[in-house]
Coordinates of C-alpha atoms (C1' of nucleotides) and ligand atoms in Angstrom, one line a residue:
Chain I
M1 CA -10.3 80.6 182.3
T2 CA -10.8 77.6 179.9
Q3 CA -8.8 74.4 179.9
N4 CA -6.3 75.4 177.2
E5 CA -5.8 78.9 178.6
T6 CA -5.0 77.5 182.0
L7 CA -2.4 75.1 180.5
V8 CA -0.8 77.9 178.5
Y9 CA -0.8 80.3 181.4
Q10 CA 0.7 77.9 183.9
L11 CA 3.6 77.0 181.5
L12 CA 4.4 80.7 181.0
C13 CA 4.3 81.3 184.8
D14 CA 6.7 78.4 185.3
A15 CA 9.0 79.5 182.4
D16 CA 11.9 81.8 183.2
R17 CA 12.0 83.3 179.7
P18 CA 9.6 84.2 176.9
L19 CA 8.3 81.2 175.0
S20 CA 7.3 81.0 171.4
A21 CA 3.9 79.6 170.5
Y22 CA 5.6 76.6 169.1
N23 CA 7.7 76.1 172.3
I24 CA 4.4 76.1 174.1
L25 CA 2.9 73.6 171.6
D26 CA 5.8 71.2 172.0
A27 CA 5.7 71.4 175.8
L28 CA 1.9 70.8 176.0
R29 CA 1.6 67.9 173.5
D30 CA 1.0 65.4 176.2
K31 CA -1.5 67.5 177.9
G32 CA -3.8 67.4 174.9
I33 CA -2.6 70.4 173.0
R34 CA -2.0 69.3 169.3
A35 CA -2.2 72.2 166.9
P36 CA -0.8 75.8 166.7
L37 CA -4.3 77.2 166.8
Q38 CA -5.0 75.9 170.1
V39 CA -1.9 77.8 171.4
Y40 CA -2.7 80.9 169.4
R41 CA -6.2 81.1 170.6
A42 CA -5.3 80.7 174.3
L43 CA -2.6 83.3 173.9
A44 CA -4.9 85.8 172.3
K45 CA -7.3 85.6 175.2
L46 CA -4.5 85.8 177.8
V47 CA -2.9 88.8 176.1
E48 CA -6.2 90.5 175.8
R49 CA -6.8 90.3 179.5
G50 CA -3.4 91.4 180.3
A51 CA -2.3 88.1 181.9
V52 CA 0.4 87.5 179.3
H53 CA 2.5 89.9 177.2
R54 CA 3.7 89.4 173.7
I55 CA 7.3 90.4 173.2
E56 CA 7.7 91.7 169.8
S57 CA 11.5 91.6 169.6
V58 CA 11.7 87.9 170.0
N59 CA 8.2 86.7 168.8
G60 CA 7.6 85.3 172.2
F61 CA 5.2 85.4 175.2
V62 CA 5.6 86.0 179.0
A63 CA 3.3 86.0 181.9
C64 CA 2.8 89.4 183.3
Q65 CA 5.1 90.0 186.3
L66 CA 3.3 93.0 187.7
H67 CA 0.1 92.0 189.3
D68 CA -1.6 91.2 186.1
C69 CA -0.9 94.7 184.8
G70 CA -4.0 96.0 186.3
G71 CA -2.4 99.4 186.1
S72 CA -2.7 101.1 182.7
E73 CA 1.0 102.1 182.5
V74 CA 3.0 100.9 179.7
S75 CA 5.3 97.9 180.3
I76 CA 9.0 98.2 179.7
F77 CA 10.8 94.9 179.0
M78 CA 14.6 94.3 179.4
L79 CA 15.6 91.2 177.3
C80 CA 18.9 89.6 177.7
N81 CA 20.4 88.3 174.4
Q82 CA 22.2 85.6 176.2
C83 CA 20.2 84.1 179.0
E84 CA 17.1 85.2 177.3
R85 CA 15.4 86.3 180.5
A86 CA 12.8 89.0 180.2
N87 CA 12.2 91.6 183.2
E88 CA 9.2 93.9 183.2
F89 CA 9.0 97.3 184.6
T90 CA 7.0 100.4 184.5
D91 CA 8.0 104.0 184.7
T92 CA 5.5 106.9 185.2
S93 CA 7.8 109.4 183.7
I94 CA 8.3 107.5 180.4
D95 CA 4.6 106.7 180.2
S96 CA 3.4 110.2 180.6
R97 CA 6.0 111.6 178.2
L98 CA 5.1 109.0 175.6
Q99 CA 1.5 109.9 176.2
S100 CA 2.0 113.6 175.5
L101 CA 4.2 112.9 172.5
G102 CA 1.2 111.3 171.1
N103 CA -1.3 113.8 172.2
D104 CA 0.8 116.6 170.6
R105 CA 0.2 115.1 167.3
G106 CA -3.5 114.0 167.7
F107 CA -2.4 110.4 167.7
Q108 CA -4.8 108.0 169.5
A109 CA -2.7 105.2 171.0
A110 CA -4.0 101.8 171.2
H111 CA -0.9 99.8 172.2
K112 CA 2.7 100.7 173.3
V113 CA 5.8 98.6 172.9
I114 CA 8.9 99.4 174.8
E115 CA 11.6 96.6 174.7
I116 CA 15.4 97.0 175.5
T117 CA 17.6 94.1 174.3
G118 CA 21.2 93.7 175.5
L119 CA 23.1 91.9 178.3
C120 CA 21.7 91.7 181.8
A121 CA 24.0 92.2 184.7
D122 CA 24.6 88.5 185.4
C123 CA 25.6 87.7 181.8
Q124 CA 28.0 90.6 181.7
T125 CA 30.0 89.4 184.6
A126 CA 29.9 85.8 183.3
Q127 CA 31.3 87.0 180.1
T128 CA 34.0 89.1 181.8
T129 CA 35.0 86.0 183.8
V130 CA 35.4 84.0 180.5
Q131 CA 37.5 86.6 178.9
K132 CA 40.0 86.6 181.8
H133 CA 41.2 83.1 180.9
Chain T
M1 CA 26.3 100.9 148.7
T2 CA 26.0 97.8 146.6
Q3 CA 23.4 97.3 143.9
N4 CA 20.9 95.3 145.8
E5 CA 21.2 97.7 148.8
T6 CA 20.6 100.7 146.5
L7 CA 17.4 99.0 145.0
V8 CA 16.0 98.2 148.5
Y9 CA 16.8 101.5 150.0
Q10 CA 15.3 103.5 147.1
L11 CA 12.2 101.5 147.3
L12 CA 11.9 102.2 151.0
C13 CA 12.6 105.9 150.7
D14 CA 9.7 106.1 148.1
A15 CA 7.3 104.1 150.1
D16 CA 5.0 105.9 152.5
R17 CA 4.7 103.0 154.9
P18 CA 6.7 100.1 156.3
L19 CA 7.2 97.3 153.7
S20 CA 7.8 93.7 154.6
A21 CA 10.7 91.7 153.0
Y22 CA 8.3 90.1 150.7
N23 CA 6.7 93.3 149.6
I24 CA 10.2 94.4 148.7
L25 CA 10.9 91.2 146.9
D26 CA 7.7 91.4 144.8
A27 CA 8.3 95.1 143.9
L28 CA 11.9 94.3 142.7
R29 CA 11.5 91.2 140.8
D30 CA 11.9 92.9 137.4
K31 CA 15.0 94.7 138.8
G32 CA 16.8 91.5 139.2
I33 CA 15.9 90.5 142.8
R34 CA 14.6 87.0 142.8
A35 CA 15.0 85.4 146.3
P36 CA 14.1 86.4 149.9
L37 CA 17.8 86.2 150.8
Q38 CA 18.8 89.0 148.5
V39 CA 16.3 91.2 150.2
Y40 CA 17.1 90.1 153.7
R41 CA 20.8 90.6 153.1
A42 CA 20.4 94.1 151.9
L43 CA 18.1 95.0 154.7
A44 CA 20.6 93.7 157.3
K45 CA 23.2 96.0 156.0
L46 CA 20.9 98.9 155.8
V47 CA 19.7 98.4 159.2
E48 CA 23.2 97.9 160.6
R49 CA 24.2 101.2 159.3
G50 CA 21.0 103.0 160.6
A51 CA 19.7 104.0 157.1
V52 CA 16.7 101.6 157.7
H53 CA 14.7 100.7 160.8
R54 CA 12.9 97.4 161.5
I55 CA 9.4 98.0 162.9
E56 CA 9.0 94.9 165.2
S57 CA 5.2 95.5 165.6
V58 CA 4.5 94.8 161.9
N59 CA 7.5 92.9 160.7
G60 CA 8.3 95.7 158.3
F61 CA 11.0 98.0 157.4
V62 CA 11.2 101.8 156.9
A63 CA 13.8 104.2 155.7
C64 CA 15.1 106.4 158.4
Q65 CA 13.4 109.8 158.4
L66 CA 15.7 111.6 160.7
H67 CA 19.1 112.4 159.0
D68 CA 20.1 108.7 158.8
C69 CA 19.8 108.5 162.6
G70 CA 23.4 109.7 163.0
G71 CA 22.3 110.7 166.6
S72 CA 22.4 108.0 169.1
E73 CA 19.0 108.7 170.5
V74 CA 16.4 106.1 170.5
S75 CA 13.8 106.2 167.7
I76 CA 10.1 106.3 168.6
F77 CA 7.7 105.1 166.0
M78 CA 4.1 105.9 165.7
L79 CA 2.2 103.4 163.5
C80 CA -1.3 103.9 162.3
N81 CA -3.3 100.8 162.1
Q82 CA -5.5 102.1 159.4
C83 CA -3.3 104.0 156.9
E84 CA -0.3 102.1 158.0
R85 CA 1.9 105.2 157.9
A86 CA 5.0 105.2 160.2
N87 CA 6.4 108.4 161.8
E88 CA 9.7 108.5 163.5
F89 CA 10.6 110.9 166.5
T90 CA 13.1 111.2 169.1
D91 CA 12.8 112.4 172.7
T92 CA 15.7 113.3 174.9
S93 CA 13.6 112.9 178.1
I94 CA 12.4 109.3 177.3
D95 CA 15.9 108.4 176.0
S96 CA 17.7 109.4 179.1
R97 CA 15.1 107.9 181.5
L98 CA 15.3 104.8 179.7
Q99 CA 19.0 104.8 179.8
S100 CA 19.1 105.3 183.6
L101 CA 16.4 102.6 184.1
G102 CA 18.9 100.1 182.5
N103 CA 21.9 101.5 184.3
D104 CA 20.2 101.1 187.7
R105 CA 20.0 97.4 187.1
G106 CA 23.4 97.0 185.5
F107 CA 21.8 96.3 182.1
Q108 CA 24.0 96.8 179.0
A109 CA 21.5 98.1 176.4
A110 CA 22.3 97.0 172.8
H111 CA 19.1 98.0 171.1
K112 CA 15.9 99.8 172.1
V113 CA 12.5 99.5 170.6
I114 CA 9.7 102.0 171.2
E115 CA 6.7 101.7 168.9
I116 CA 3.1 103.0 169.5
T117 CA 0.3 101.7 167.4
G118 CA -3.0 103.3 167.1
L119 CA -4.9 105.9 164.9
C120 CA -3.2 108.8 163.4
A121 CA -5.0 112.2 163.4
D122 CA -6.1 112.0 159.8
C123 CA -7.6 108.6 160.2
Q124 CA -9.4 109.6 163.3
T125 CA -11.2 112.4 161.5
A126 CA -11.9 110.2 158.5
Q127 CA -13.5 107.7 160.8
T128 CA -15.7 110.3 162.5
T129 CA -16.9 111.5 159.3
V130 CA -18.0 107.9 158.2
Q131 CA -19.8 107.5 161.6
K132 CA -21.9 110.6 160.9
H133 CA -23.7 109.0 158.0
Chain V
dT1 C1' -36.6 70.3 172.4
dC2 C1' -34.2 73.7 170.2
dA3 C1' -31.6 77.8 168.9
dG4 C1' -27.6 80.6 170.3
dT5 C1' -23.1 81.1 171.9
dG6 C1' -18.6 80.2 172.8
dA7 C1' -14.9 76.7 173.3
dT8 C1' -12.4 72.9 170.6
dG9 C1' -10.3 70.3 167.2
dT10 C1' -8.2 69.4 162.5
dT11 C1' -6.4 70.1 158.2
dA12 C1' -4.2 73.1 155.1
dT13 C1' -1.9 77.1 154.0
dA14 C1' 0.1 81.9 154.4
dA15 C1' 3.8 84.9 155.9
dT16 C1' 8.2 85.7 157.7
dA17 C1' 13.2 84.3 158.1
dT18 C1' 17.4 81.6 157.7
dA19 C1' 20.8 77.4 156.4
dA20 C1' 23.8 75.5 153.1
dC21 C1' 26.2 75.7 149.2
dA22 C1' 28.1 77.4 144.7
dT23 C1' 29.7 81.3 142.0
dG24 C1' 31.5 85.8 140.7
dA25 C1' 34.0 90.2 141.2
dC26 C1' 37.6 92.8 143.0
dT27 C1' 42.1 93.6 145.6
dG28 C1' 46.6 93.2 146.6
dT29 C1' 50.7 90.1 146.6
dT30 C1' 54.1 87.3 144.6
Chain P
dA1 C1' 50.3 86.5 135.0
dA2 C1' 48.9 83.4 138.8
dC3 C1' 47.3 83.3 143.4
dA4 C1' 44.9 83.9 147.6
dG5 C1' 41.6 86.6 150.3
dT6 C1' 37.5 89.0 150.8
dC7 C1' 33.1 90.4 150.0
dA8 C1' 28.9 90.5 147.1
dT9 C1' 25.6 87.4 144.6
dG10 C1' 22.8 83.7 143.2
dT11 C1' 20.0 79.5 144.1
dT12 C1' 17.6 75.8 146.3
dA13 C1' 15.8 74.1 150.3
dT14 C1' 13.9 74.5 154.8
dA15 C1' 12.8 76.5 159.4
dT16 C1' 9.9 79.4 162.1
dT17 C1' 5.7 82.1 163.0
dA18 C1' 0.8 82.8 162.2
dT19 C1' -3.9 82.5 160.3
dA20 C1' -7.9 80.6 157.1
dA21 C1' -11.6 77.5 156.7
dC22 C1' -14.6 74.3 158.3
dA23 C1' -16.5 70.7 161.5
dT24 C1' -17.9 69.4 166.1
dC25 C1' -18.9 69.8 171.0
dA26 C1' -20.6 71.7 175.5
dC27 C1' -23.3 74.7 177.9
dT28 C1' -27.1 78.0 178.5
dG29 C1' -31.6 79.9 178.4
dA30 C1' -36.1 80.1 175.9
Ligands
LIG201 ZN1 2.4 93.2 182.8
LIG202 ZN1 21.5 87.4 180.8
LIG203 ZN1 16.1 106.9 162.3
LIG204 ZN1 -3.8 106.7 159.6

DNA sequence: TCAGTGATGTTATAATATAACATGACTGTT
DNA sequence: AACAGTCATGTTATATTATAACATCACTGA
């Protein structure tokens, strides 16, 4: 792993939510990262190798939470609109069903995106509490 | 439906692939649409009402292909990287499995995104043909 | 020494999306 | 008619996300 990749990857591992490329740029300015391209290049490599995932719904990036996604199963993300936390899961049933849905139509899948946005359990109770006042 | 919404919706219905907001802007300049905001406002309404879907993977928009998505089931898009066509499906099994995956964790889902990118059947055969030369 | 390769750095620019403010059209009420 | 309320519209400026183009540097193996 190169210098810049290490910096970006460490930052993402420490973060508790998806970061945008420019979030990363700002956070790493004093570590020698000065231009967007340095971040995007590192991200491209990390994503390619499965260490990091791009979250399409928020134009952000997270470190993989499942043993570097060695497995080939599709990742499912639950994204809280309030606390912004992202949780990664896999599900064999969804994966195989999606696979056959493509096969039925002769579609050769290269990449699959499954993202659910909404309110996580914590933020729901927090909101209920506020409403009680 | 307002004037601008109608213009944008008709254009999307006629298109055979997802269009970006700026694609739409360019196409409708001579119909009186002059600024990005006019497009984005129309799109927001159309998406809210289910007549149009946003495709996160390509930052584009398509008209709903399934009776205006009156049904509550999640839409599944297959996106060809080559011809750029987008096809919309639903699948009861995936929808319910995804639902329970959220329920198990107390997650209150607001929006679900399922997108598969790759090569459609047509473009695969086209590519094979080319390789034979 | 030298060519080849991949990482880096830098500047400029493209593509996508929203903020802020002003105006216009319509509705129902007084 | 006069007025307030609401929603659609228009316009300018700006924020956010992503890539193009070009120059340089560090390492590796002839
Ligand atoms: Zn993963
Ligand atoms: Zn939350
Ligand atoms: Zn639909
Ligand atoms: Zn195709």
